[in-house]
Coordinates of C-alpha atoms in Angstrom, one line a residue:
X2 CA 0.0 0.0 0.0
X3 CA 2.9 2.0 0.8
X4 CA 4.4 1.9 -2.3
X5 CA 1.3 2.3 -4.6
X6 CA 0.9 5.6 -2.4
X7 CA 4.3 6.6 -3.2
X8 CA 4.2 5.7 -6.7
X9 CA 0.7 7.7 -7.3
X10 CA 2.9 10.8 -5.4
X11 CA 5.5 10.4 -7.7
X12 CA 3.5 10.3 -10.4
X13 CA 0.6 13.1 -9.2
X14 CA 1.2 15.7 -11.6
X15 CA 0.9 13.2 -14.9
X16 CA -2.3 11.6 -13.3
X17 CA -3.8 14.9 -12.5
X18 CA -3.2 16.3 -16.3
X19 CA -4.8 12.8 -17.4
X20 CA -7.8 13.9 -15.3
X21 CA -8.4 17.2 -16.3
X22 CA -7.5 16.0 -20.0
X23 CA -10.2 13.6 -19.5
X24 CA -12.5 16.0 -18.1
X25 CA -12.4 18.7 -20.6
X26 CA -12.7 16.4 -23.3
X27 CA -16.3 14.8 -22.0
X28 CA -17.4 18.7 -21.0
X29 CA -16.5 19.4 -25.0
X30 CA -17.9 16.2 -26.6
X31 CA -20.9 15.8 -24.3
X32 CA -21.5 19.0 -22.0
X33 CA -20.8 22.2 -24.0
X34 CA -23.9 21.7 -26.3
X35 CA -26.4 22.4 -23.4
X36 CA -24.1 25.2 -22.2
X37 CA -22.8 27.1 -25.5
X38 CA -25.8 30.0 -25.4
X39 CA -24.5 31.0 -21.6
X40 CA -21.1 29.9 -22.5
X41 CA -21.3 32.7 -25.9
X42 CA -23.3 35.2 -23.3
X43 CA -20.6 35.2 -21.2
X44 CA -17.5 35.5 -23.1
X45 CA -19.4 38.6 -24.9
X46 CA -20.0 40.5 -22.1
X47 CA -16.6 39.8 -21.0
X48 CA -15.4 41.2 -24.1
X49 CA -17.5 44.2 -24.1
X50 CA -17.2 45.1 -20.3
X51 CA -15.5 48.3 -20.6
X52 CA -17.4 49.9 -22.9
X53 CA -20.2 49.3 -21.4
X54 CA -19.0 50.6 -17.8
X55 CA -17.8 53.3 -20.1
X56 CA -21.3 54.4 -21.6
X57 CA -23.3 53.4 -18.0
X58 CA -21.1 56.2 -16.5
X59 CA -21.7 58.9 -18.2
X60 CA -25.6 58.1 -19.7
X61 CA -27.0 56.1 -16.4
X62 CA -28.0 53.4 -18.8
X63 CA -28.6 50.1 -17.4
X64 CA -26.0 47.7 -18.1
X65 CA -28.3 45.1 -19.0
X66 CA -30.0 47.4 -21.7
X67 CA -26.8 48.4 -23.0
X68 CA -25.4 44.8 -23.6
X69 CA -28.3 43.4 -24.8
X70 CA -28.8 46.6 -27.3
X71 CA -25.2 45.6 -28.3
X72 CA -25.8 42.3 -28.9
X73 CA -28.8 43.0 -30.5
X74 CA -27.2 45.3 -32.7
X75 CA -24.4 42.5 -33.8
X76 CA -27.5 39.8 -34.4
X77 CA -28.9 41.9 -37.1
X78 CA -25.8 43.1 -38.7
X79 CA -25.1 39.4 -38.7
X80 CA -28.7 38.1 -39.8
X81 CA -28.5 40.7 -43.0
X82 CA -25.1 39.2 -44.2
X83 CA -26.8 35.6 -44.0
X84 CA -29.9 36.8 -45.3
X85 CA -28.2 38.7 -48.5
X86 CA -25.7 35.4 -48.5
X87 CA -29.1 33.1 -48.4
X88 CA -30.8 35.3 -51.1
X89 CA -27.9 35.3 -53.3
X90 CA -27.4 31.7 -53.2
X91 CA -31.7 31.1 -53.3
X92 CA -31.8 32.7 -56.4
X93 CA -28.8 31.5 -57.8
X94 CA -30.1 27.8 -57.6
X95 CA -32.9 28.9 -59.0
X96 CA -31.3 30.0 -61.9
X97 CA -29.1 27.0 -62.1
X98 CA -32.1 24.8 -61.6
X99 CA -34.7 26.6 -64.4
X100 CA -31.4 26.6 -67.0
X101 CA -30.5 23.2 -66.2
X102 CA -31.2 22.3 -69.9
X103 CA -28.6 25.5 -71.2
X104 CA -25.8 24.3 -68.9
X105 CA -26.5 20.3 -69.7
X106 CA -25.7 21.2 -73.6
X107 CA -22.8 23.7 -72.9
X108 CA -21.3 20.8 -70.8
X109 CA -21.6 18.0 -73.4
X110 CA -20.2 21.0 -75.8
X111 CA -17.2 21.2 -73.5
X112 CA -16.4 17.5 -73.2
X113 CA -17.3 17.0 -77.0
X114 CA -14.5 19.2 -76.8
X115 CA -11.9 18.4 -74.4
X116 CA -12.3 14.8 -76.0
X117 CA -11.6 16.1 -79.8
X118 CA -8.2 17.6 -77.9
X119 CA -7.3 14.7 -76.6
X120 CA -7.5 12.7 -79.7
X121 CA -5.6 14.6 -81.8
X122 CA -2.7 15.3 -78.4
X123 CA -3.2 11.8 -77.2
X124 CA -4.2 9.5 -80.1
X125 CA -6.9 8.3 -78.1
X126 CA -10.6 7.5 -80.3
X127 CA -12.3 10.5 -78.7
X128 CA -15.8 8.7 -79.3
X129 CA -15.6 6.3 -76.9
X130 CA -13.9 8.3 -74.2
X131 CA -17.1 11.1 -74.9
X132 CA -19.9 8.4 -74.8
X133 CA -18.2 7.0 -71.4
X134 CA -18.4 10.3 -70.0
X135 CA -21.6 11.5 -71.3
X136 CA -23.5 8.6 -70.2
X137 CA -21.7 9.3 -66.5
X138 CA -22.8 12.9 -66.9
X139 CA -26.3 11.9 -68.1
X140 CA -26.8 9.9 -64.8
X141 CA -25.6 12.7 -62.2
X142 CA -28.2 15.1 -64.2
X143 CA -31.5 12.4 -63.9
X144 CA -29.7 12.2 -60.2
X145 CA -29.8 15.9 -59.9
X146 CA -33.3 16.7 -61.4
X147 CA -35.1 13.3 -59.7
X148 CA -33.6 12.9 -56.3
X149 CA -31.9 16.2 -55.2
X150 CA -33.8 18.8 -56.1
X151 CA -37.0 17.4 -54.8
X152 CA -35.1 16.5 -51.5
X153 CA -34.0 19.5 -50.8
X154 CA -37.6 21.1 -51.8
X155 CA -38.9 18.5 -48.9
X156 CA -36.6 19.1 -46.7
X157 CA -39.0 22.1 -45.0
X158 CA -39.5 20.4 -42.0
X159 CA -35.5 19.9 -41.3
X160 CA -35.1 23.8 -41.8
X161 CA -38.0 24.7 -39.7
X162 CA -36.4 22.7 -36.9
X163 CA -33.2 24.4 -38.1
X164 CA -34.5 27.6 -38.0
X165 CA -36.3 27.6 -34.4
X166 CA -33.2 25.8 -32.6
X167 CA -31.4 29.0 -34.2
X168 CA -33.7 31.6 -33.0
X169 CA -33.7 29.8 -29.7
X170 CA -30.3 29.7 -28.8
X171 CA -30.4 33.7 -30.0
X172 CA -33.2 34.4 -27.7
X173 CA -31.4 32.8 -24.7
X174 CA -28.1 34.3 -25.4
X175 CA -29.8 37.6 -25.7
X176 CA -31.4 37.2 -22.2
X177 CA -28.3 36.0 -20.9
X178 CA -26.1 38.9 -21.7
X179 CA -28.9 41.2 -20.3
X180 CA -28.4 38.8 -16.8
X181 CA -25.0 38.7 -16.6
X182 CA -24.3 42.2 -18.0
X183 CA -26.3 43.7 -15.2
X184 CA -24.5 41.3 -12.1
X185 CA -21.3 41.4 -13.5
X186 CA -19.5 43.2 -11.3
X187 CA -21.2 41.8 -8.5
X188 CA -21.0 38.2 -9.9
X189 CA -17.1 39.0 -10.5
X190 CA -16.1 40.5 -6.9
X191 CA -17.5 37.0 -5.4
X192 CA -15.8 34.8 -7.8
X193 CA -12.4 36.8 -7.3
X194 CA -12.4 35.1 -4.0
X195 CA -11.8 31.3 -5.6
X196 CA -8.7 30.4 -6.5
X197 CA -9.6 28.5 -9.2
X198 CA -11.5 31.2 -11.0
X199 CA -8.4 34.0 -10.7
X200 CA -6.8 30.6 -12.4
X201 CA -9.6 29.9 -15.4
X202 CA -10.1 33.5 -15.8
X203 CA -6.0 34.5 -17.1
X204 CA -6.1 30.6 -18.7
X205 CA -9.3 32.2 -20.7
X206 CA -7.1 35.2 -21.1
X207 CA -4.2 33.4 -23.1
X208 CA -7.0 31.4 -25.2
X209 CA -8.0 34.6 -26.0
X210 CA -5.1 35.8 -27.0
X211 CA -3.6 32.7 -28.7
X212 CA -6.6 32.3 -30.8
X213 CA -7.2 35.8 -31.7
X214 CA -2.6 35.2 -32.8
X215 CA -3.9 32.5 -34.6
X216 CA -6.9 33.9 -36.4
X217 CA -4.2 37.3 -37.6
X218 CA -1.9 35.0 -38.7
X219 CA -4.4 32.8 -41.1
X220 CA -5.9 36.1 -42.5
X221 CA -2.4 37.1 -43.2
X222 CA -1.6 34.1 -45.1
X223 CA -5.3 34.0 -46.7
X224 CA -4.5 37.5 -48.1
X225 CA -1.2 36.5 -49.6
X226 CA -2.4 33.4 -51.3
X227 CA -5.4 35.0 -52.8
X228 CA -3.6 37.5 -54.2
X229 CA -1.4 35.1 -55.7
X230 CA -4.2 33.4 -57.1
X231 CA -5.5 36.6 -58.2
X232 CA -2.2 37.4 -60.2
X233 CA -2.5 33.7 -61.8
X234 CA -6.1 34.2 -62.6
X235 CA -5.7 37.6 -64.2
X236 CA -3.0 36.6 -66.4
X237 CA -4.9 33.1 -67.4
X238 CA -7.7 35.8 -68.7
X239 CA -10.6 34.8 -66.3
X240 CA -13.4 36.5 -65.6
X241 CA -13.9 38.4 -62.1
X242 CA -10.1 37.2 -61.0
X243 CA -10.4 38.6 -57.7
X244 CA -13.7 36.3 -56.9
X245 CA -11.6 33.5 -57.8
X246 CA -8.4 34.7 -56.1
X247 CA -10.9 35.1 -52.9
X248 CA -12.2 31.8 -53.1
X249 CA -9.3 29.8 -53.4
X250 CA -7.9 31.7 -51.3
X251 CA -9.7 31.3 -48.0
X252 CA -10.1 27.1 -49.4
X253 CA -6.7 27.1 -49.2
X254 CA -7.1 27.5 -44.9
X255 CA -9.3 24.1 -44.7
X256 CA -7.2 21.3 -43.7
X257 CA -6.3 18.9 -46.7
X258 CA -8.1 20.7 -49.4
X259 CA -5.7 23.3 -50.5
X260 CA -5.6 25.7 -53.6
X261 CA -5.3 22.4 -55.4
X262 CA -8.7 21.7 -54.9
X263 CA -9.5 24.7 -57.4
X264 CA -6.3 25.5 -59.4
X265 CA -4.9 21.6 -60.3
X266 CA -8.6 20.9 -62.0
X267 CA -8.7 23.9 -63.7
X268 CA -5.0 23.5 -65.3
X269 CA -6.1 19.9 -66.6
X270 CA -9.2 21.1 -67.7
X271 CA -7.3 23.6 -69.5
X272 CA -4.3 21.7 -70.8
X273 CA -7.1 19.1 -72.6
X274 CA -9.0 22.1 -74.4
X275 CA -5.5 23.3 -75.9
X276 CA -4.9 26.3 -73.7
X277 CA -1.7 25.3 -72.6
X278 CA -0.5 28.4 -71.0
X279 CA -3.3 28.6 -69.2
X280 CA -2.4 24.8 -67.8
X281 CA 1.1 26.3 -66.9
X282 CA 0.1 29.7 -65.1
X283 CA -2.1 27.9 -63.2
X284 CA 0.2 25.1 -62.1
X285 CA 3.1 27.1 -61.0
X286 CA 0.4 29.3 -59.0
X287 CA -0.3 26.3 -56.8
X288 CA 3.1 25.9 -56.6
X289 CA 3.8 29.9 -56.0
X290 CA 1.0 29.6 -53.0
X291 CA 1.6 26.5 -51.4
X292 CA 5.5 27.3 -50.8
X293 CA 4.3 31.0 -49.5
X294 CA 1.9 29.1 -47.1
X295 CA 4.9 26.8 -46.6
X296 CA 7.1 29.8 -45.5
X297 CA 4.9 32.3 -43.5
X298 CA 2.7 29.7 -41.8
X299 CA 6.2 28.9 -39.3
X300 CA 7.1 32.5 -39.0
X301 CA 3.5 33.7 -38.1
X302 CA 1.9 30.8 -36.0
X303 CA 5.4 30.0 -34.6
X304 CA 5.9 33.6 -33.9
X305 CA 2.6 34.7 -32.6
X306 CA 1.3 31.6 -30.9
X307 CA 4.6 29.5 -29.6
X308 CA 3.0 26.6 -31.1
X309 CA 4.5 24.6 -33.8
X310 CA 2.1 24.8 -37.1
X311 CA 2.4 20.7 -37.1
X312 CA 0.7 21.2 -33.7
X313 CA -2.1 23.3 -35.2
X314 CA -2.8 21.1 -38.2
X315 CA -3.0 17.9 -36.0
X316 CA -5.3 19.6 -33.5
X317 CA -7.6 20.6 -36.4
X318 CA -7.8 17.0 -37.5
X319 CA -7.7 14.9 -34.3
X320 CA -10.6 17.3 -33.5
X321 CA -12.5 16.9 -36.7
X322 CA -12.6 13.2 -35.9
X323 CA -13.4 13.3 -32.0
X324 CA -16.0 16.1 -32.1
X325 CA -17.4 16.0 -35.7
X326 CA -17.5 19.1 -37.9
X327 CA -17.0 21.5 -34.9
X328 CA -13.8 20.0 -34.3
X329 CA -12.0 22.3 -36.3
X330 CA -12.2 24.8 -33.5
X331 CA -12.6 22.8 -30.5
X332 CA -9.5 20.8 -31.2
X333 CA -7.2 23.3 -31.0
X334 CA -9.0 25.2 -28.5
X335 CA -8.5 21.8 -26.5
X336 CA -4.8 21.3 -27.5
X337 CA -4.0 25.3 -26.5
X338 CA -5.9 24.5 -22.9
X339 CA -3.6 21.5 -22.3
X340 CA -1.2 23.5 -23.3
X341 CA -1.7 25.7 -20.8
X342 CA -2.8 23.4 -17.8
X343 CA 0.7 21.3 -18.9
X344 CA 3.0 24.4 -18.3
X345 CA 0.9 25.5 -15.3
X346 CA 1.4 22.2 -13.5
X347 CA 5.5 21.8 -14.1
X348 CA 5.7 25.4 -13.3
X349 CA 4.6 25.3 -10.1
X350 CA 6.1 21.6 -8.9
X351 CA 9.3 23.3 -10.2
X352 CA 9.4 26.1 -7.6
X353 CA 9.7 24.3 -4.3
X354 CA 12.6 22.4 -6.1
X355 CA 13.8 26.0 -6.9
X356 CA 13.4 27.1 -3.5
X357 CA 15.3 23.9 -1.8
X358 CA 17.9 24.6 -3.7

């Protein structure tokens, strides 16, 4: 018994990062769902604190009023972006959908011809290769005009349940920044007295900080590669450039997709229809932007954040797989809180060590 306690001693800083490892992980997978509208209040009034002291000193306003005029404010900036963005994209389809038979011929026309080019580059009877892919073609447009489009047309009663879990967690966030707007201060002095607040509250602090370093860093490196893109674009003769500079441009942040995802397709596409210096500019802009993501991704993230980009990147995935599409953010939020608890523990079993020396 004596030795099992001594070994759990000697080993009581590794199982205590284990346990809050373990905890934080089932709050995040299992917890945070039921908690994100309070979790989202709070961090916003957190932010927006000072103003709002500012502006309830000298007007007499009620905190509560103020923040939740704020946040009001911010919902329907937001909700007119989305609502332009939905609009846009609505009418779009609808377009797409009641031209369907326009684009269908102007795609057979396009492999009809990328086929003749690679007969007379390849050799290859361009016949067969356009009935093979014409009849593949054929099948994703019955797929498109049978099954999709009337799914998505049924899928009302997903959206309505979409919509009012939306306008839900809006409504309780808005009440909640109006609650913890006007107890803040008072809520704050109290919790100032536990330790382990003072200690969440400068953790919460560094997140902040680490993933506002990351966030500058990415929209640095998003603005260089689209503007690469842009260049490449341009000289390739393309319509709106800077729409597709943009585009590739902020793909090019999503883990494992890349500006290949756009620019590689487009350069073989290109190179079958004849255009080869088209094929060329294109290439050696994927090349261009993925050695400039190469080179500033270590020097910004490295520099801003302390954290290796290798880090980042397997953060981002090992979250994707452990907590689905949201993973993207909560896995490195959960690697940068280890992080943190990790150098907090060793720091402070290192100074009575220090101070016995």
């Amino acid at each position: 018994m004596g030795c099992f306690y001594k070994d759990v001693q000697k080993y009581r800083r590794e199982i205590l990062f284990g346990l809050i490892a373990a905890i934080i992980f089932v709050v995040i997978k299992y917890v945070i769902v039921y908690i994100l509208p309070f979790l989202f209040a709070g961090i916003f009034v957190f932010l927006i604190r000072k103003p709002i002291e500012f502006i309830h000193k000298k007007t007499k306003i009620g905190k509560g009023f103020l923040a939740g005029m704020i946040l009001l404010i911010v919902m329907l900036i937001l909700g007119a972006v989305i609502w332009y963005c939905s609009c846009f994209g609505i009418a779009k389809l609808k377009m797409l959908i009641s031209n369907i038979n326009f684009y269908e011929n102007q795609l057979f026309a396009l492999v009809h011809s990328c086929c003749e080019k690679v007969e007379s580059n390849l050799g290859l009877n361009s016949l067969t290769i356009e009935n093979m892919v014409v009849d593949r073609v054929n099948i994703f447009i019955d797929n498109l005009k049978i099954d999709v489009v009337p799914k998505m047309l049924d899928w009302t009663m997903v959206y309505g349940k979409a919509l009012f879990g939306g306008v839900m967690f809006l409504l309780v966030t808005l009440i909640a920044v109006v609650l913890l707007a006007k107890d803040y201060q008072m809520m704050l002095e109290k919790a100032e007295k536990i330790e382990l607040f003072k200690e969440s509250v400068m953790m919460l602090k560094k997140l902040i900080c680490l993933v506002g370093a990351y966030i500058r860093a990415q929209i640095e490196i998003i603005l260089v590669v689209s503007f690469i893109c842009f260049i490449g674009f341009m000289l390739c003769g393309y319509d709106y450039p800077y729409l597709w500079g943009i585009v590739t441009g902020l793909l090019d942040v999503l883990p494992f997709v890349g500006t290949g995802v756009v620019l590689l397709p487009i350069a073989v596409l290109q190179l079958l229809m004849g255009n080869e210096w088209s094929a060329v500019v294109l290439v050696i802009t994927f090349i261009v932007s993925a050695l400039s993501r190469e080179i500033l991704e270590p020097k910004l993230i490295g520099a801003k954040m302390g954290v290796i980009p290798i880090a980042i990147l397997l953060s981002v995935y090992v979250g994707a797989k452990a907590f689905g599409p949201a993973g993207v953010i909560w896995g490195p939020l959960y690697m940068l809180m280890l992080y943190e608890i990790y150098k907090k523990l060793y720091r402070e079993s290192e100074i009575p060590e220090a101070e016995r020396n």
